[in-house]
């Protein structure tokens, strides 16, 4: 038999026919089998996990003797794209290829090590070369492990009978939004979760060179077993050097960089003023600079990360009947004003004003009004490094990805010191804390 992924690819029409028997919007309990060999009772058990704008997501449990991709009784995820020419499959392939380079380099280093040991006498020069190879192997092995631990693993991207399918590692768990809404947390617990968020994005930026561009609670996944965190959903990713991609308005309203909202509103104004050639030319001379002043790739992610930190606090307090703190009241006002109208351009314009008001309120907050040190770190980032004039994070008049790398590293190190000094926690959380702190030492050097 072909491996499980190839077999699923060959049965894609059968799978889609089985899904078509259900109302995917109303029915959340959909299960069916795809038989490999009925005599031997070998099959794949399919469970419907959810449906989004672009694809249907299924869990595939292996109940066969084929263990090339996954062991018996283990699962993978397949996302069947519903929209043709969607960018997500190619973007997932881009991530997979970048990670594969690290894995291929490990194999190459291993082969070099074997070659030196088997072909040459162990002279001083060869011993030195072997040490260099060994050090490189160790460093790259650490990188591969970090990517595997903090980024959802993409197994394959295939076109099956003209349908794009993304195959991923299955992790039993829940997104961060569901996680914090269904369990009790104190701020110390949230600090450890947030530290993992920051670290996962820094790993994504540093070793893959890509911005996620849709960071939010729903796109951070918690492994139920290990309580470790992974980034998911790569439909909007951009290489930080791909300006055409970076300048697209994509993301989720409450988390997107304010510059994007302003950019869309300005484009609408230009359209309205284009009734005559003279008006259009006159207006564009004034606004062209503003129109194309996009946020950098990593700046988009950093703004979203700060919002995630604030939302972790706000959402958990909201579940437990709110708070009287000034920070909570500011975030509550921000949350309540995010309502959709029928005009998406007016929505973006309003969101821009709401975000700028939020930032101005954070800039006025006094540190003594913030109870938790980790939240103070987030507010301090805005107070020290946000320019109201430029609508971006700046250090000494400079902005860009290198500035964001520096700010993210500082935030990770400052928060790790808070987490490190956290009082009594459970043995399980202590082991997670030690692992995360150890991984930080590898990433931030």
Coordinates of C-alpha atoms in Angstrom, one line a residue:
X1 CA 0.0 0.0 0.0
X2 CA 1.1 3.6 -0.5
X3 CA 1.8 5.6 2.6
X4 CA -1.2 7.1 4.5
X5 CA -0.9 10.6 3.0
X6 CA -0.8 9.2 -0.5
X7 CA -3.7 6.9 0.2
X8 CA -5.8 9.8 1.6
X9 CA -4.9 11.8 -1.5
X10 CA -6.3 9.1 -3.7
X11 CA -9.5 8.9 -1.7
X12 CA -10.2 12.7 -1.5
X13 CA -13.4 12.5 -3.6
X14 CA -14.7 9.8 -1.2
X15 CA -13.9 11.9 1.8
X16 CA -15.6 15.0 0.4
X17 CA -18.7 12.9 -0.5
X18 CA -18.8 11.7 3.1
X19 CA -18.6 15.3 4.4
X20 CA -21.3 16.5 2.0
X21 CA -23.8 14.2 3.8
X22 CA -23.6 16.6 6.8
X23 CA -24.4 20.2 7.6
X24 CA -20.9 21.2 8.7
X25 CA -22.1 24.4 10.3
X26 CA -24.5 22.7 12.6
X27 CA -23.1 19.2 13.1
X28 CA -19.9 19.0 15.3
X29 CA -20.0 15.2 15.8
X30 CA -19.0 13.8 12.4
X31 CA -17.1 10.6 12.2
X32 CA -16.6 8.1 9.3
X33 CA -14.1 5.5 8.2
X34 CA -12.0 5.1 5.0
X35 CA -11.2 1.4 4.6
X36 CA -7.8 0.3 3.5
X37 CA -8.4 -3.5 3.8
X38 CA -11.7 -4.7 5.2
X39 CA -10.5 -8.3 5.6
X40 CA -7.6 -7.3 7.7
X41 CA -9.8 -4.6 9.4
X42 CA -7.3 -1.9 8.4
X43 CA -8.8 1.6 8.1
X44 CA -8.4 5.3 8.7
X45 CA -10.9 6.8 11.2
X46 CA -11.9 10.3 10.2
X47 CA -13.2 12.9 12.7
X48 CA -14.4 16.4 11.6
X49 CA -12.6 19.1 13.6
X50 CA -14.0 22.2 12.1
X51 CA -14.7 24.3 9.0
X52 CA -13.3 27.7 8.2
X53 CA -13.5 30.2 5.3
X54 CA -10.9 28.4 3.3
X55 CA -10.9 24.8 4.4
X56 CA -12.3 21.8 6.2
X57 CA -10.1 20.3 9.0
X58 CA -10.1 16.6 9.8
X59 CA -8.3 14.3 12.2
X60 CA -7.2 11.1 10.6
X61 CA -6.4 8.2 13.0
X62 CA -4.3 5.4 11.7
X63 CA -5.8 2.0 12.3
X64 CA -3.5 0.1 9.9
X65 CA -0.1 -1.7 9.8
X66 CA 1.4 1.2 7.8
X67 CA 3.6 3.2 10.1
X68 CA 5.7 5.1 7.6
X69 CA 4.1 8.5 8.5
X70 CA 2.6 7.8 11.9
X71 CA 2.3 4.9 14.3
X72 CA -0.8 2.7 14.6
X73 CA -3.4 4.4 16.8
X74 CA -1.8 7.8 16.2
X75 CA -3.3 10.7 14.2
X76 CA -2.5 13.4 11.6
X77 CA -4.5 16.4 10.6
X78 CA -5.6 17.2 7.0
X79 CA -6.9 20.6 5.9
X80 CA -8.9 20.3 2.7
X81 CA -8.9 23.6 1.0
X82 CA -12.3 24.8 -0.2
X83 CA -11.1 27.8 -2.2
X84 CA -9.0 27.3 -5.3
X85 CA -5.8 29.4 -5.7
X86 CA -5.7 30.1 -2.0
X87 CA -2.2 31.1 -0.8
X88 CA -2.2 29.0 2.4
X89 CA -0.9 25.7 0.8
X90 CA 2.1 27.6 -0.8
X91 CA 2.8 29.4 2.4
X92 CA 2.8 26.2 4.4
X93 CA 5.1 24.7 1.8
X94 CA 7.4 27.7 2.2
X95 CA 7.6 27.0 6.0
X96 CA 8.2 23.3 5.4
X97 CA 11.0 24.0 3.0
X98 CA 12.8 26.4 5.3
X99 CA 12.6 23.9 8.2
X100 CA 13.8 21.1 5.9
X101 CA 17.0 23.0 5.2
X102 CA 17.9 22.7 8.9
X103 CA 17.1 19.0 8.8
X104 CA 19.1 18.4 5.6
X105 CA 22.1 20.3 7.1
X106 CA 22.0 18.0 10.1
X107 CA 22.3 15.0 7.8
X108 CA 25.1 16.7 5.9
X109 CA 27.0 17.3 9.1
X110 CA 26.5 13.8 10.2
X111 CA 27.9 12.5 6.9
X112 CA 30.9 14.8 7.1
X113 CA 31.6 13.5 10.7
X114 CA 31.5 9.9 9.4
X115 CA 33.7 10.7 6.5
X116 CA 36.4 12.3 8.6
X117 CA 36.3 9.4 11.2
X118 CA 36.4 6.6 8.6
X119 CA 38.7 8.1 5.9
X120 CA 41.3 10.1 7.8
X121 CA 43.7 9.5 10.7
X122 CA 42.7 11.5 13.7
X123 CA 45.5 14.1 13.5
X124 CA 45.3 17.4 15.4
X125 CA 43.8 19.2 12.4
X126 CA 41.1 16.5 11.8
X127 CA 40.2 16.6 15.5
X128 CA 39.7 20.4 15.3
X129 CA 37.5 20.0 12.2
X130 CA 35.5 17.3 14.0
X131 CA 35.0 19.6 16.9
X132 CA 33.6 22.3 14.6
X133 CA 31.3 19.8 12.9
X134 CA 30.1 18.5 16.3
X135 CA 29.4 22.1 17.6
X136 CA 27.5 23.0 14.4
X137 CA 25.5 19.8 14.6
X138 CA 24.6 20.5 18.3
X139 CA 23.5 24.0 17.5
X140 CA 21.4 23.0 14.5
X141 CA 19.9 20.1 16.3
X142 CA 18.7 22.5 19.0
X143 CA 17.2 24.7 16.3
X144 CA 15.3 21.8 14.7
X145 CA 14.0 20.7 18.2
X146 CA 12.8 24.3 18.9
X147 CA 11.0 24.5 15.6
X148 CA 9.3 21.1 16.3
X149 CA 8.3 22.1 19.8
X150 CA 6.9 25.6 19.1
X151 CA 5.7 25.5 15.5
X152 CA 2.9 23.1 14.3
X153 CA 4.7 20.6 12.1
X154 CA 3.7 20.5 8.5
X155 CA 4.1 17.0 7.1
X156 CA 3.1 17.5 3.5
X157 CA 1.4 19.8 1.1
X158 CA -0.2 18.0 -1.9
X159 CA -2.6 18.7 -4.8
X160 CA -5.0 15.8 -4.9
X161 CA -7.3 15.6 -7.9
X162 CA -7.0 19.4 -8.3
X163 CA -7.7 19.9 -4.6
X164 CA -5.0 21.4 -2.3
X165 CA -4.5 19.6 1.0
X166 CA -2.2 20.5 3.9
X167 CA -1.2 17.5 6.1
X168 CA 0.0 18.4 9.7
X169 CA 1.0 16.7 12.9
X170 CA -2.0 16.1 15.1
X171 CA -1.7 17.6 18.6
X172 CA -4.5 16.9 21.1
X173 CA -5.4 20.2 22.7
X174 CA -7.2 23.5 22.3
X175 CA -6.5 27.0 21.1
X176 CA -5.5 29.6 23.7
X177 CA -8.9 31.4 23.5
X178 CA -10.8 28.2 24.5
X179 CA -8.1 27.3 27.0
X180 CA -8.4 30.5 29.1
X181 CA -12.2 30.6 28.8
X182 CA -12.6 27.1 30.3
X183 CA -10.0 26.9 33.0
X184 CA -9.0 28.9 36.0
X185 CA -5.8 30.9 35.9
X186 CA -3.9 33.3 38.1
X187 CA -1.6 35.9 36.6
X188 CA 1.5 33.7 37.3
X189 CA 0.0 31.0 35.2
X190 CA -0.7 33.5 32.4
X191 CA 2.9 34.8 32.6
X192 CA 4.2 31.4 31.7
X193 CA 1.8 31.0 28.9
X194 CA 2.6 34.4 27.6
X195 CA 6.3 33.8 27.8
X196 CA 5.8 30.8 25.5
X197 CA 3.9 33.0 23.1
X198 CA 6.7 35.4 22.9
X199 CA 9.3 32.7 22.5
X200 CA 7.4 30.9 19.8
X201 CA 7.2 34.0 17.7
X202 CA 10.9 34.9 18.2
X203 CA 11.8 31.4 17.0
X204 CA 9.5 31.9 14.0
X205 CA 11.2 35.2 13.2
X206 CA 14.8 34.2 13.9
X207 CA 15.1 30.8 12.3
X208 CA 12.5 30.9 9.5
X209 CA 12.7 34.6 8.7
X210 CA 8.9 34.9 8.4
X211 CA 6.2 37.1 10.0
X212 CA 3.0 35.3 11.0
X213 CA 0.7 38.3 10.5
X214 CA -2.4 36.7 12.2
X215 CA -1.3 36.3 15.8
X216 CA -4.2 36.0 18.2
X217 CA -5.4 33.8 21.0
X218 CA -7.1 31.5 18.5
X219 CA -3.9 30.9 16.6
X220 CA -1.9 29.7 19.6
X221 CA -2.4 26.1 20.4
X222 CA -1.9 24.3 23.8
X223 CA -0.9 20.7 23.9
X224 CA -3.3 19.1 26.4
X225 CA -0.6 16.5 27.4
X226 CA 2.5 18.6 27.8
X227 CA 0.9 22.1 28.3
X228 CA 3.4 23.4 25.8
X229 CA 2.4 25.9 23.2
X230 CA 2.6 25.9 19.3
X231 CA 1.9 28.5 16.6
X232 CA -0.7 27.4 14.1
X233 CA -2.5 28.8 11.0
X234 CA 0.0 30.1 8.5
X235 CA -2.4 31.5 5.8
X236 CA -1.2 35.1 6.1
X237 CA 2.6 34.6 6.6
X238 CA 5.1 36.8 4.8
X239 CA 8.8 36.6 4.3
X240 CA 10.1 39.8 5.9
X241 CA 11.7 40.8 2.6
X242 CA 8.5 40.3 0.5
X243 CA 7.1 43.9 0.4
X244 CA 4.2 42.9 -1.9
X245 CA 3.0 40.4 0.7
X246 CA 3.8 42.5 3.8
X247 CA 1.7 45.4 2.4
X248 CA -1.5 43.4 2.1
X249 CA -4.2 44.1 4.6
X250 CA -4.6 40.8 6.4
X251 CA -5.1 39.7 10.0
X252 CA -7.7 40.0 12.7
X253 CA -9.2 43.4 13.6
X254 CA -8.4 43.7 17.3
X255 CA -4.8 42.6 16.8
X256 CA -3.7 44.3 13.6
X257 CA -1.2 47.1 13.6
X258 CA -3.0 50.6 13.5
X259 CA -1.1 51.6 10.3
X260 CA -3.1 49.0 8.4
X261 CA -6.4 50.5 9.5
X262 CA -5.2 54.0 8.5
X263 CA -3.9 52.7 5.1
X264 CA -7.3 51.2 4.2
X265 CA -9.1 54.4 5.3
X266 CA -6.8 56.5 3.2
X267 CA -7.3 54.4 0.1
X268 CA -11.1 54.9 0.5
X269 CA -10.6 58.7 0.7
X270 CA -8.4 58.6 -2.5
X271 CA -11.2 56.6 -4.3
X272 CA -13.8 59.2 -3.3
X273 CA -11.6 62.1 -4.4
X274 CA -11.0 60.5 -7.8
X275 CA -14.1 61.9 -9.4
X276 CA -12.0 64.2 -11.5
X277 CA -8.4 63.8 -12.6
X278 CA -7.4 67.1 -11.0
X279 CA -8.8 66.1 -7.6
X280 CA -7.2 62.7 -7.8
X281 CA -3.8 64.0 -8.6
X282 CA -4.0 66.9 -6.1
X283 CA -5.0 64.5 -3.3
X284 CA -2.4 61.9 -4.1
X285 CA 0.3 64.5 -4.0
X286 CA -0.6 65.2 -0.4
X287 CA -1.3 61.6 0.8
X288 CA 1.0 59.4 -1.2
X289 CA 3.6 59.2 1.5
X290 CA 1.0 58.3 4.1
X291 CA -0.7 55.8 1.9
X292 CA 2.3 53.6 1.4
X293 CA 3.7 53.9 5.0
X294 CA 3.1 50.3 5.9
X295 CA 4.2 48.6 9.2
X296 CA 7.2 46.3 8.9
X297 CA 6.6 42.6 8.9
X298 CA 7.8 42.0 12.4
X299 CA 6.2 45.2 13.8
X300 CA 2.8 43.7 12.8
X301 CA 3.6 40.6 14.9
X302 CA 5.0 42.6 17.8
X303 CA 1.9 44.8 18.1
X304 CA -0.3 41.6 18.0
X305 CA 1.9 40.0 20.7
X306 CA 1.4 42.9 23.0
X307 CA -2.4 42.7 22.4
X308 CA -2.3 39.0 23.2
X309 CA -0.6 39.8 26.6
X310 CA -3.3 42.3 27.4
X311 CA -6.1 40.0 26.2
X312 CA -4.8 37.1 28.3
X313 CA -5.3 39.4 31.3
X314 CA -8.6 40.9 30.1
X315 CA -10.3 37.7 29.0
X316 CA -9.5 35.7 32.1
X317 CA -10.8 38.6 34.3
X318 CA -13.9 38.9 32.2
X319 CA -14.7 35.2 32.7
X320 CA -14.4 35.7 36.5
X321 CA -16.8 38.7 36.5
X322 CA -14.4 41.5 35.6
X323 CA -12.1 43.9 37.6
X324 CA -12.1 47.4 38.9
X325 CA -8.5 48.1 37.8
X326 CA -7.8 51.0 35.5
X327 CA -6.1 48.7 32.9
X328 CA -9.2 46.4 32.8
X329 CA -11.5 49.4 32.3
X330 CA -9.4 50.6 29.4
X331 CA -9.3 47.2 27.7
X332 CA -13.1 46.7 28.3
X333 CA -13.8 50.0 26.5
X334 CA -11.5 48.9 23.6
X335 CA -13.2 45.6 23.4
X336 CA -16.8 46.9 23.5
X337 CA -16.2 49.5 20.7
X338 CA -15.1 46.9 18.2
X339 CA -18.4 46.4 16.3
X340 CA -18.8 45.7 12.6
X341 CA -20.8 48.0 10.3
X342 CA -21.8 47.4 6.7
X343 CA -18.9 49.5 5.3
X344 CA -15.6 47.8 5.8
X345 CA -13.7 51.0 5.1
X346 CA -15.6 52.9 7.8
X347 CA -14.9 49.9 10.1
X348 CA -11.1 50.2 9.4
X349 CA -11.3 54.0 10.0
X350 CA -13.1 53.5 13.3
X351 CA -10.7 50.8 14.4
X352 CA -7.8 53.1 13.8
X353 CA -9.3 55.7 16.1
X354 CA -10.1 53.1 18.7
X355 CA -6.5 51.7 18.7
X356 CA -4.9 55.1 18.9
X357 CA -7.2 55.9 21.8
X358 CA -6.2 52.7 23.5
X359 CA -2.5 53.5 23.1
X360 CA -3.0 57.0 24.4
X361 CA -4.8 55.6 27.5
X362 CA -1.9 53.1 28.0
X363 CA 0.6 56.0 27.7
X364 CA -1.2 57.8 30.5
X365 CA -1.3 54.9 32.9
X366 CA 0.8 55.1 36.1
X367 CA 2.8 52.0 37.1
X368 CA 1.3 52.0 40.5
X369 CA -2.1 51.5 38.9
X370 CA -0.9 48.2 37.4
X371 CA -0.9 45.3 39.9
X372 CA 1.1 42.7 38.0
X373 CA 4.8 43.2 36.9
X374 CA 4.2 41.3 33.6
X375 CA 1.5 43.8 32.6
X376 CA 3.7 46.7 33.5
X377 CA 6.3 45.4 31.0
X378 CA 3.7 45.6 28.2
X379 CA 2.6 49.1 29.1
X380 CA 6.2 50.2 29.5
X381 CA 6.9 49.1 25.9
X382 CA 4.2 51.4 24.7
X383 CA 5.3 54.3 27.0
X384 CA 9.0 54.1 26.1
X385 CA 9.0 53.0 22.4
X386 CA 5.7 53.9 20.7
X387 CA 5.8 57.1 18.6
X388 CA 2.4 58.7 18.3
X389 CA 3.8 60.8 15.4
X390 CA 5.0 57.8 13.4
X391 CA 2.5 55.2 14.7
X392 CA 5.2 52.6 15.3
X393 CA 7.7 51.3 17.7
X394 CA 11.0 53.3 17.6
X395 CA 14.4 53.3 19.3
X396 CA 16.5 56.5 18.9
X397 CA 14.5 57.6 15.9
X398 CA 14.8 54.2 14.2
X399 CA 12.2 51.6 13.4
X400 CA 12.0 48.3 11.5
X401 CA 12.6 44.6 12.0
X402 CA 15.9 45.0 13.8
X403 CA 14.3 47.3 16.3
X404 CA 11.5 44.8 16.9
X405 CA 14.0 42.0 17.3
X406 CA 15.6 44.0 20.1
X407 CA 12.4 44.9 21.8
X408 CA 11.1 41.3 21.6
X409 CA 14.3 40.0 23.1
X410 CA 14.1 42.5 25.9
X411 CA 10.5 41.7 26.7
X412 CA 11.3 37.9 26.7
X413 CA 14.3 38.4 29.0
X414 CA 12.4 40.7 31.4
X415 CA 9.4 38.4 31.5
X416 CA 11.6 35.3 32.0
X417 CA 13.1 37.0 35.1
X418 CA 9.6 37.5 36.5
X419 CA 8.6 33.8 35.7
X420 CA 11.9 32.6 37.1
X421 CA 11.2 34.3 40.4
X422 CA 7.6 33.1 40.6
X423 CA 6.7 31.5 43.9
X424 CA 5.4 28.0 44.5
X425 CA 3.9 26.3 41.5
X426 CA 3.0 22.7 40.7
X427 CA 5.7 20.2 39.7
X428 CA 4.3 20.0 36.2
X429 CA 4.4 23.7 35.7
X430 CA 7.8 23.9 37.2
X431 CA 9.1 21.4 34.6
X432 CA 7.5 23.5 31.8
X433 CA 9.0 26.7 33.3
X434 CA 12.5 25.1 33.3
X435 CA 12.2 24.0 29.7
X436 CA 11.0 27.4 28.5
X437 CA 13.8 29.2 30.4
X438 CA 16.3 26.7 29.0
X439 CA 15.0 27.3 25.4
X440 CA 15.3 31.1 25.9
X441 CA 19.0 30.7 26.6
X442 CA 19.4 29.0 23.2
X443 CA 17.3 31.5 21.3
X444 CA 18.5 34.8 22.8
X445 CA 22.3 34.9 22.8

